[in-house]
């Protein structure tokens, strides 16, 4: 079955770039025509959708983060990545990589990684 | 689109029915999903299309509504159902937006 695994530094200094990678196993990023997302959750708070990437590299970002955000895909490694520039304490959160349930009816997420906590602090 | 869930906390005894509400600031048609999240775990998709159970979700979970008003009902609460529940709209994006969550706790 499809599994997702987030990886990256757990601690980022303010003003630096927060970088995470999601490794996909059990499926090809290219196969199925699915969209792949990042979603985050500050400690004790709710969920925020960050953005989408398609295997072609097409991206859709949350407008609130768009100016600082870059998502990319590496088909050779079956991975997709997130870079969030100029990090602040408000970016401290558990970051999840997720998969859409359907390639046709997009926008809801059936496979989630376990999540990785990223703390922005000096 | 702003999603508002009520109540923030719901205290229910095992075996009782739980009814959770979700309201959208504008119509989202039936493009509404519900998730369950237990402490230290990732959310789990329960319902999509406002009323379709995801694979493996027990029949005691049901969703209803369309437009701006939605409900998640758990017909007879089991011990494993005590968790936080989130609704999410996927009709108008970006961005997809979530409610702030309803915590279902043991009474």
Coordinates of N, CA and C in Angstrom, one line a residue:
Chain A
X1 N 0.8 -1.2 0.0 CA 0.0 0.0 0.0 C 0.9 1.2 0.0
X2 N 0.3 2.4 -0.3 CA 1.0 3.6 -0.4 C 1.4 4.1 1.0
X3 N 2.7 4.5 1.1 CA 3.2 5.0 2.4 C 4.0 6.3 2.1
X4 N 3.8 7.3 3.0 CA 4.5 8.5 2.8 C 5.4 8.7 4.1
X5 N 6.6 9.3 3.9 CA 7.5 9.5 5.0 C 8.2 10.9 4.8
X6 N 7.9 11.7 5.8 CA 8.5 13.1 5.8 C 9.9 13.0 6.4
X7 N 10.8 13.8 5.9 CA 12.2 13.9 6.5 C 12.7 15.4 6.3
X8 N 13.6 15.7 7.3 CA 14.1 17.1 7.2 C 14.5 17.5 8.6
X9 N 15.2 18.7 8.7 CA 15.6 19.2 10.0 C 14.4 19.4 11.0
X10 N 14.6 19.1 12.2 CA 13.6 19.4 13.2 C 13.7 20.7 13.8
X11 N 14.8 21.4 13.5 CA 15.0 22.8 14.1 C 15.5 23.7 13.0
X12 N 14.9 24.8 12.9 CA 15.3 25.8 11.9 C 15.4 27.1 12.6
X13 N 16.4 27.9 12.2 CA 16.6 29.2 12.8 C 15.7 30.2 12.1
X14 N 15.2 31.2 12.9 CA 14.4 32.3 12.3 C 15.1 32.9 11.1
X15 N 14.4 33.2 10.1 CA 14.8 33.9 8.8 C 15.4 32.8 7.8
X16 N 15.7 31.6 8.3 CA 16.3 30.6 7.4 C 15.2 29.9 6.6
X17 N 15.6 29.0 5.8 CA 14.6 28.2 4.9 C 14.3 26.9 5.6
X18 N 13.0 26.6 5.7 CA 12.5 25.3 6.2 C 12.4 24.4 5.0
X19 N 13.1 23.3 5.0 CA 13.1 22.4 3.9 C 12.7 21.0 4.4
X20 N 11.7 20.4 3.6 CA 11.3 19.0 4.0 C 11.1 18.2 2.7
X21 N 11.3 16.9 2.8 CA 11.1 16.0 1.7 C 10.1 14.9 2.1
X22 N 9.3 14.5 1.2 CA 8.4 13.4 1.4 C 8.8 12.2 0.4
X23 N 9.1 11.1 0.9 CA 9.4 9.9 0.1 C 8.2 9.0 0.0
X24 N 7.8 8.7 -1.2 CA 6.6 7.9 -1.5 C 7.1 6.5 -1.8
X25 N 6.4 5.5 -1.1 CA 6.7 4.1 -1.4 C 5.3 3.4 -1.6
X26 N 5.4 2.4 -2.4 CA 4.2 1.6 -2.7 C 3.4 2.2 -3.9
X27 N 3.9 3.3 -4.5 CA 3.2 3.9 -5.7 C 4.2 4.8 -6.3
X28 N 4.0 5.1 -7.6 CA 4.8 6.0 -8.3 C 4.2 7.4 -8.3
X29 N 5.0 8.4 -8.1 CA 4.4 9.8 -8.1 C 3.8 10.0 -9.5
X30 N 4.3 9.4 -10.5 CA 3.8 9.6 -11.8 C 2.5 8.8 -12.1
X31 N 2.4 7.7 -11.5 CA 1.2 6.8 -11.8 C 0.0 7.3 -11.1
X32 N -1.1 7.1 -11.7 CA -2.4 7.3 -11.1 C -2.9 8.8 -11.2
X33 N -2.0 9.7 -11.6 CA -2.4 11.1 -11.8 C -2.9 11.8 -10.5
X34 N -2.3 11.4 -9.4 CA -2.7 12.0 -8.1 C -1.9 13.3 -7.9
X35 N -2.6 14.2 -7.1 CA -2.0 15.4 -6.5 C -1.4 15.0 -5.2
X36 N -0.3 15.7 -4.8 CA 0.4 15.4 -3.6 C 0.5 16.7 -2.8
X37 N 0.2 16.7 -1.6 CA 0.1 18.0 -0.8 C 1.0 18.0 0.4
X38 N 1.2 19.2 1.0 CA 1.7 19.4 2.3 C 0.6 20.0 3.1
X39 N 0.5 19.6 4.3 CA -0.5 20.2 5.3 C 0.3 20.3 6.6
X40 N 0.0 21.4 7.4 CA 0.7 21.5 8.6 C -0.2 21.8 9.8
X41 N 0.3 21.6 11.0 CA -0.6 21.7 12.2 C 0.3 22.2 13.3
X42 N 0.1 23.5 13.6 CA 0.9 24.1 14.8 C 0.5 23.3 16.1
X43 N 1.4 23.2 17.0 CA 1.1 22.4 18.3 C -0.2 22.9 18.9
X44 N -1.1 21.9 19.1 CA -2.4 22.2 19.8 C -3.4 22.9 19.0
X45 N -3.1 23.0 17.7 CA -4.0 23.8 16.8 C -4.6 23.0 15.7
X46 N -5.2 23.7 14.7 CA -5.9 23.0 13.6 C -5.0 22.8 12.4
X47 N -5.6 22.4 11.3 CA -4.9 22.0 10.1 C -4.9 23.1 9.1
X48 N -3.7 23.3 8.4 CA -3.6 24.3 7.3 C -3.0 23.6 6.1
X49 N -3.7 23.7 5.0 CA -3.2 23.2 3.7 C -2.2 24.2 3.2
X50 N -1.0 23.6 2.8 CA 0.1 24.5 2.4 C 0.1 24.6 0.8
X51 N 0.0 23.4 0.2 CA 0.1 23.5 -1.3 C 0.1 22.1 -1.9
X52 N -0.1 22.1 -3.2 CA -0.2 20.9 -4.0 C 1.0 20.8 -5.0
X53 N 1.4 19.6 -5.4 CA 2.2 19.4 -6.6 C 1.7 18.2 -7.3
X54 N 1.8 18.3 -8.7 CA 1.5 17.2 -9.6 C 2.8 16.7 -10.1
X55 N 2.8 15.4 -10.7 CA 4.0 14.8 -11.1 C 4.7 15.6 -12.2
X56 N 3.9 16.4 -12.9 CA 4.5 17.2 -14.0 C 5.3 18.4 -13.5
X57 N 5.1 18.7 -12.1 CA 5.7 19.8 -11.5 C 4.8 21.0 -11.3
X58 N 3.6 20.9 -11.9 CA 2.6 21.9 -11.7 C 2.3 22.1 -10.2
X59 N 2.2 23.3 -9.7 CA 2.0 23.5 -8.3 C 0.8 24.5 -8.1
X60 N 0.2 24.3 -6.9 CA -0.9 25.3 -6.4 C -0.5 25.5 -5.0
X61 N -0.5 26.8 -4.6 CA 0.0 27.1 -3.3 C -1.2 27.9 -2.5
X62 N -1.1 27.7 -1.2 CA -2.0 28.6 -0.3 C -1.5 30.0 -0.5
X63 N -2.5 30.9 -0.9 CA -2.1 32.3 -1.1 C -1.4 32.9 0.1
X64 N -1.7 32.5 1.3 CA -1.1 33.1 2.5 C 0.4 32.7 2.6
X65 N 0.8 31.7 1.9 CA 2.2 31.3 2.0 C 3.0 31.4 0.6
X66 N 2.3 31.7 -0.4 CA 2.8 31.6 -1.8 C 4.1 32.4 -2.0
X67 N 4.2 33.6 -1.3 CA 5.4 34.4 -1.5 C 6.7 33.8 -1.0
X68 N 6.5 32.8 -0.1 CA 7.7 32.2 0.6 C 7.9 30.7 0.2
X69 N 7.0 30.2 -0.6 CA 6.9 28.8 -0.8 C 7.4 28.3 -2.2
X70 N 8.1 27.2 -2.2 CA 8.5 26.5 -3.4 C 8.3 25.0 -3.1
X71 N 7.5 24.3 -4.0 CA 7.4 22.9 -4.0 C 8.0 22.3 -5.2
X72 N 8.6 21.1 -5.1 CA 9.2 20.5 -6.3 C 9.1 19.0 -6.2
X73 N 9.3 18.3 -7.3 CA 9.2 16.9 -7.4 C 10.4 16.3 -8.0
X74 N 10.9 15.2 -7.5 CA 12.0 14.4 -8.0 C 11.5 13.0 -8.4
X75 N 11.2 12.8 -9.7 CA 10.7 11.6 -10.2 C 11.7 10.4 -10.0
X76 N 13.0 10.7 -10.1 CA 14.0 9.6 -10.0 C 14.0 9.0 -8.6
X77 N 13.7 9.9 -7.6 CA 13.7 9.4 -6.3 C 12.3 9.1 -5.7
X78 N 11.3 9.4 -6.5 CA 9.9 9.3 -6.1 C 9.7 10.1 -4.8
X79 N 10.1 11.3 -4.9 CA 10.0 12.2 -3.7 C 9.4 13.6 -4.2
X80 N 8.8 14.3 -3.2 CA 8.5 15.7 -3.5 C 8.9 16.5 -2.3
X81 N 9.1 17.8 -2.5 CA 9.8 18.6 -1.4 C 9.1 19.9 -1.2
X82 N 9.4 20.5 -0.1 CA 8.8 21.8 0.3 C 10.0 22.7 0.7
X83 N 10.0 23.9 0.3 CA 10.9 24.9 0.9 C 10.1 26.1 1.2
X84 N 10.2 26.5 2.5 CA 9.5 27.7 3.0 C 10.6 28.7 3.5
X85 N 10.7 29.8 2.8 CA 11.8 30.8 3.1 C 11.4 31.7 4.2
X86 N 12.4 32.3 4.8 CA 12.2 33.4 5.8 C 11.3 32.8 7.0
X87 N 11.6 31.7 7.5 CA 10.8 31.0 8.5 C 10.8 31.9 9.8
X88 N 9.6 31.8 10.4 CA 9.4 32.5 11.7 C 8.8 31.5 12.7
X89 N 8.7 31.9 13.9 CA 8.1 31.0 14.9 C 6.7 30.6 14.6
X90 N 6.0 31.4 13.8 CA 4.6 31.0 13.4 C 4.6 29.8 12.4
X91 N 5.8 29.4 11.9 CA 5.9 28.3 11.0 C 6.2 27.0 11.8
X92 N 6.3 27.1 13.1 CA 6.5 25.9 13.9 C 5.2 25.0 13.9
X93 N 5.4 23.8 13.5 CA 4.2 22.9 13.3 C 4.7 21.5 13.0
X94 N 3.7 20.6 13.1 CA 3.9 19.3 12.5 C 3.6 19.4 11.0
X95 N 4.5 18.9 10.2 CA 4.2 19.0 8.7 C 4.0 17.6 8.2
X96 N 2.8 17.5 7.5 CA 2.4 16.2 6.9 C 2.5 16.3 5.4
X97 N 3.0 15.2 4.8 CA 2.8 15.0 3.4 C 1.6 14.1 3.2
X98 N 0.8 14.4 2.2 CA -0.5 13.7 2.0 C -0.8 13.4 0.5
X99 N -1.6 12.5 0.3 CA -2.0 12.1 -1.1 C -3.6 12.3 -1.2
X100 N -4.0 12.8 -2.3 CA -5.4 12.8 -2.6 C -6.0 11.4 -2.8
X101 N -7.2 11.3 -2.3 CA -7.9 10.0 -2.4 C -8.1 9.6 -3.9
X102 N -8.4 10.6 -4.7 CA -8.9 10.4 -6.1 C -8.1 11.3 -7.0
X103 N -7.9 10.8 -8.2 CA -7.2 11.7 -9.2 C -8.3 12.5 -10.0
X104 N -9.5 12.2 -9.8 CA -10.6 12.8 -10.5 C -11.3 13.8 -9.5
X105 N -11.8 13.3 -8.4 CA -12.4 14.2 -7.4 C -11.4 14.6 -6.4
X106 N -10.7 15.7 -6.7 CA -9.5 16.0 -5.9 C -9.9 16.9 -4.7
X107 N -9.0 16.9 -3.7 CA -9.2 17.9 -2.6 C -9.4 17.3 -1.3
X108 N -9.5 15.9 -1.2 CA -9.6 15.3 0.1 C -8.5 14.2 0.2
X109 N -8.0 13.9 1.4 CA -6.8 13.2 1.5 C -6.9 11.9 2.3
X110 N -6.5 10.8 1.6 CA -6.7 9.5 2.2 C -5.4 8.9 2.8
X111 N -4.3 9.3 2.3 CA -3.0 8.8 2.8 C -2.2 9.9 3.4
X112 N -1.8 9.8 4.6 CA -1.0 10.8 5.3 C 0.3 10.2 5.8
X113 N 1.4 11.0 5.8 CA 2.6 10.6 6.5 C 2.4 10.7 7.9
X114 N 3.4 10.2 8.7 CA 3.3 10.3 10.2 C 3.5 11.7 10.7
X115 N 4.0 12.5 9.9 CA 4.2 13.9 10.3 C 5.6 14.1 10.9
X116 N 6.2 15.3 10.7 CA 7.4 15.6 11.3 C 7.3 17.0 12.0
X117 N 7.8 17.1 13.2 CA 7.7 18.4 13.9 C 8.9 19.3 13.5
X118 N 8.6 20.5 13.0 CA 9.7 21.4 12.7 C 9.5 22.6 13.7
X119 N 10.5 22.9 14.4 CA 10.5 24.1 15.4 C 11.4 25.2 14.8
X120 N 10.8 26.4 14.7 CA 11.6 27.5 14.3 C 12.0 28.3 15.5
X121 N 13.3 28.3 15.8 CA 13.8 28.9 17.1 C 15.3 29.1 17.0
X122 N 15.8 30.2 17.6 CA 17.2 30.4 17.6 C 17.9 29.6 18.7
Chain B
X1 N -12.8 30.3 2.1 CA -14.0 29.9 2.7 C -13.7 29.5 4.2
X2 N -14.4 30.1 5.1 CA -14.2 29.8 6.5 C -15.1 28.7 7.0
X3 N -14.6 27.7 7.6 CA -15.3 26.6 8.1 C -15.4 26.7 9.6
X4 N -16.6 26.6 10.2 CA -16.8 26.8 11.6 C -17.5 25.5 12.2
X5 N -16.8 24.9 13.1 CA -17.3 23.7 13.8 C -17.9 24.0 15.1
X6 N -18.9 23.2 15.5 CA -19.5 23.3 16.8 C -20.0 22.0 17.3
X7 N -20.0 21.7 18.6 CA -19.3 22.6 19.6 C -17.8 22.4 19.5
X8 N -17.1 23.1 20.3 CA -15.6 22.9 20.4 C -15.3 21.6 21.1
X9 N -16.1 21.3 22.1 CA -15.9 20.1 22.9 C -17.3 19.4 23.1
X10 N -17.3 18.1 22.9 CA -18.6 17.4 23.1 C -18.3 16.3 24.1
X11 N -19.0 16.3 25.2 CA -18.8 15.2 26.2 C -19.9 14.2 26.0
X12 N -19.6 12.9 25.7 CA -20.5 11.9 25.4 C -20.1 10.6 26.2
X13 N -21.1 9.9 26.6 CA -20.9 8.6 27.2 C -20.8 7.5 26.2
X14 N -19.9 6.5 26.4 CA -19.8 5.4 25.4 C -21.2 4.8 25.2
X15 N -21.5 4.5 23.9 CA -22.7 3.9 23.5 C -23.8 5.0 23.1
X16 N -23.5 6.2 23.4 CA -24.4 7.3 23.1 C -24.1 7.8 21.6
X17 N -25.1 8.6 21.1 CA -24.9 9.2 19.8 C -24.2 10.5 20.0
X18 N -23.3 10.8 19.0 CA -22.7 12.1 19.0 C -23.0 12.8 17.6
X19 N -23.3 14.1 17.7 CA -23.7 14.9 16.5 C -22.8 16.1 16.5
X20 N -21.9 16.2 15.4 CA -21.0 17.3 15.3 C -21.5 18.1 14.1
X21 N -21.3 19.4 14.2 CA -21.8 20.3 13.2 C -20.6 21.1 12.5
X22 N -20.8 21.4 11.2 CA -19.8 22.1 10.5 C -20.5 23.1 9.6
X23 N -20.2 24.3 9.6 CA -20.8 25.4 8.8 C -19.8 26.0 7.9
X24 N -20.1 26.2 6.6 CA -19.2 26.9 5.7 C -19.7 28.4 5.5
X25 N -18.8 29.3 5.3 CA -19.2 30.7 5.1 C -19.8 31.0 3.8
X26 N -19.7 30.1 2.8 CA -20.5 30.1 1.6 C -20.6 28.7 1.1
X27 N -21.5 28.5 0.1 CA -21.8 27.1 -0.3 C -20.6 26.4 -0.8
X28 N -20.4 25.2 -0.4 CA -19.4 24.3 -0.9 C -20.0 23.1 -1.5
X29 N -21.3 23.2 -1.9 CA -22.0 22.1 -2.5 C -21.9 20.8 -1.6
X30 N -21.4 19.7 -2.1 CA -21.2 18.5 -1.3 C -19.7 18.2 -1.2
X31 N -18.9 19.2 -1.4 CA -17.4 19.0 -1.4 C -16.9 19.2 0.0
X32 N -17.3 18.2 0.9 CA -17.0 18.4 2.3 C -16.5 17.0 2.8
X33 N -15.3 17.1 3.5 CA -14.7 15.9 4.1 C -14.7 16.0 5.6
X34 N -14.7 14.8 6.3 CA -14.5 14.8 7.7 C -13.3 13.9 8.0
X35 N -12.5 14.3 9.0 CA -11.3 13.6 9.4 C -11.4 13.3 10.9
X36 N -10.8 12.3 11.4 CA -10.6 11.9 12.8 C -9.1 12.0 13.1
X37 N -8.8 12.6 14.2 CA -7.4 12.7 14.6 C -7.3 12.3 16.1
X38 N -6.4 11.3 16.4 CA -6.1 10.9 17.7 C -4.8 11.5 18.1
X39 N -4.6 11.6 19.4 CA -3.3 12.3 19.9 C -2.1 11.6 19.3
X40 N -1.2 12.4 18.8 CA 0.1 11.9 18.3 C 0.0 11.2 16.9
X41 N -1.2 11.2 16.3 CA -1.4 10.6 15.0 C -1.8 11.6 14.0
X42 N -1.6 11.1 12.7 CA -2.1 11.9 11.6 C -3.6 11.8 11.5
X43 N -4.2 12.8 10.9 CA -5.7 12.7 10.6 C -6.0 11.5 9.7
X44 N -7.2 11.0 9.9 CA -7.7 9.8 9.1 C -9.0 10.3 8.4
X45 N -9.0 10.1 7.1 CA -10.2 10.4 6.3 C -11.4 9.5 6.7
X46 N -12.5 10.1 7.1 CA -13.7 9.3 7.4 C -14.8 9.4 6.3
X47 N -15.1 10.6 5.9 CA -16.2 10.9 5.0 C -15.7 11.9 3.9
X48 N -16.1 11.7 2.7 CA -15.9 12.6 1.6 C -17.2 12.8 0.9
X49 N -17.3 13.8 0.0 CA -18.6 14.0 -0.7 C -19.7 14.2 0.3
X50 N -19.4 14.7 1.5 CA -20.4 15.0 2.5 C -21.0 13.8 3.2
X51 N -21.1 12.7 2.5 CA -21.8 11.5 3.0 C -21.3 10.2 2.7
X52 N -20.2 10.1 1.9 CA -19.6 8.8 1.5 C -18.5 8.4 2.5
X53 N -18.7 7.2 3.1 CA -17.6 6.7 4.0 C -16.4 6.3 3.2
X54 N -15.2 6.7 3.8 CA -14.0 6.2 3.2 C -13.8 4.7 3.4
X55 N -12.9 4.1 2.7 CA -12.6 2.7 2.8 C -12.3 2.3 4.3
X56 N -13.0 1.3 4.8 CA -12.7 0.8 6.1 C -13.3 1.5 7.2
X57 N -14.1 2.6 7.0 CA -14.7 3.3 8.1 C -16.0 2.6 8.5
X58 N -16.1 2.4 9.8 CA -17.3 1.7 10.3 C -18.6 2.4 10.0
X59 N -19.7 1.7 9.8 CA -21.0 2.2 9.4 C -21.6 3.1 10.5
X60 N -21.1 3.1 11.7 CA -21.6 4.0 12.8 C -21.3 5.5 12.5
X61 N -20.4 5.7 11.6 CA -20.1 7.1 11.1 C -20.9 7.4 9.9
X62 N -21.6 8.5 10.0 CA -22.4 9.0 8.8 C -22.3 10.5 8.7
X63 N -22.3 10.9 7.5 CA -22.3 12.4 7.2 C -23.5 12.8 6.4
X64 N -23.9 14.0 6.6 CA -25.0 14.6 5.9 C -24.9 16.1 5.7
X65 N -25.7 16.6 4.8 CA -25.7 18.0 4.6 C -25.2 18.4 3.2
X66 N -25.5 19.6 2.8 CA -25.0 20.2 1.6 C -25.1 21.7 1.6
X67 N -24.4 22.4 0.8 CA -24.4 23.8 0.8 C -23.5 24.4 1.9
X68 N -24.1 24.8 3.0 CA -23.3 25.4 4.0 C -23.4 24.7 5.4
X69 N -24.3 23.8 5.5 CA -24.6 23.1 6.8 C -24.3 21.6 6.7
X70 N -23.5 21.1 7.5 CA -23.1 19.7 7.5 C -23.1 19.1 8.9
X71 N -23.3 17.8 8.9 CA -23.3 17.1 10.2 C -22.5 15.8 10.1
X72 N -21.8 15.5 11.1 CA -21.2 14.1 11.3 C -21.8 13.5 12.5
X73 N -22.4 12.3 12.3 CA -23.0 11.6 13.4 C -22.3 10.3 13.6
X74 N -22.0 10.0 14.9 CA -21.5 8.8 15.3 C -22.6 8.1 16.1
X75 N -23.1 7.0 15.6 CA -24.4 6.5 16.1 C -24.3 5.9 17.5
X76 N -23.2 5.3 17.8 CA -23.0 4.7 19.2 C -21.5 4.7 19.5
X77 N -21.1 5.6 20.3 CA -19.7 5.9 20.5 C -19.0 4.7 21.1
X78 N -17.9 4.3 20.5 CA -17.0 3.3 21.0 C -15.8 4.0 21.6
X79 N -15.0 3.3 22.4 CA -13.9 3.9 23.1 C -12.9 4.5 22.1
X80 N -12.7 3.8 21.0 CA -11.7 4.3 20.0 C -12.2 5.5 19.2
X81 N -13.4 6.0 19.5 CA -13.9 7.1 18.7 C -13.7 8.5 19.4
X82 N -13.2 8.4 20.6 CA -12.9 9.7 21.3 C -11.6 10.2 20.7
X83 N -11.8 11.4 20.1 CA -10.7 12.0 19.3 C -11.2 13.4 18.9
X84 N -10.4 14.1 18.1 CA -10.7 15.4 17.5 C -11.2 15.1 16.1
X85 N -12.3 15.8 15.7 CA -12.8 15.7 14.3 C -12.8 17.0 13.6
X86 N -12.3 16.9 12.4 CA -12.2 18.1 11.5 C -13.0 18.0 10.3
X87 N -13.7 19.1 9.9 CA -14.3 19.1 8.6 C -13.4 19.9 7.7
X88 N -13.5 19.7 6.4 CA -12.7 20.4 5.4 C -13.5 20.6 4.1
X89 N -13.4 21.7 3.5 CA -14.1 22.0 2.2 C -13.1 21.9 1.1
X90 N -13.5 21.3 0.0 CA -12.6 21.3 -1.2 C -13.3 21.8 -2.5
X91 N -14.3 22.6 -2.2 CA -15.1 23.2 -3.4 C -14.4 24.4 -4.0
X92 N -13.9 25.3 -3.2 CA -13.3 26.5 -3.7 C -11.9 26.6 -3.2
X93 N -10.9 26.5 -4.1 CA -9.5 26.4 -3.7 C -8.7 27.1 -4.8
X94 N -7.4 27.4 -4.6 CA -6.8 27.4 -3.3 C -7.2 28.5 -2.4
X95 N -7.2 28.3 -1.1 CA -6.7 27.1 -0.4 C -7.9 26.2 0.0
X96 N -7.6 24.9 0.2 CA -8.6 24.1 0.9 C -8.5 24.6 2.4
X97 N -9.7 24.5 3.0 CA -9.7 25.0 4.4 C -10.4 24.0 5.3
X98 N -9.9 24.0 6.6 CA -10.4 23.1 7.6 C -11.2 23.9 8.7
X99 N -12.1 23.2 9.4 CA -12.6 23.8 10.6 C -11.6 23.7 11.7
X100 N -11.9 24.3 12.8 CA -11.0 24.3 13.9 C -11.0 23.1 14.8
X101 N -12.0 22.2 14.5 CA -12.0 20.9 15.2 C -13.1 20.8 16.3
X102 N -13.6 19.7 16.5 CA -14.5 19.3 17.7 C -13.8 18.2 18.4
X103 N -13.6 18.4 19.7 CA -13.0 17.3 20.5 C -14.2 16.5 21.1
X104 N -14.2 15.2 20.9 CA -15.2 14.3 21.5 C -14.5 13.6 22.6
X105 N -15.0 13.9 23.8 CA -14.4 13.4 25.0 C -15.4 12.5 25.8
X106 N -14.8 11.7 26.7 CA -15.7 10.8 27.5 C -16.3 11.6 28.6
X107 N -17.7 11.4 28.7 CA -18.4 12.0 29.8 C -18.3 11.2 31.1

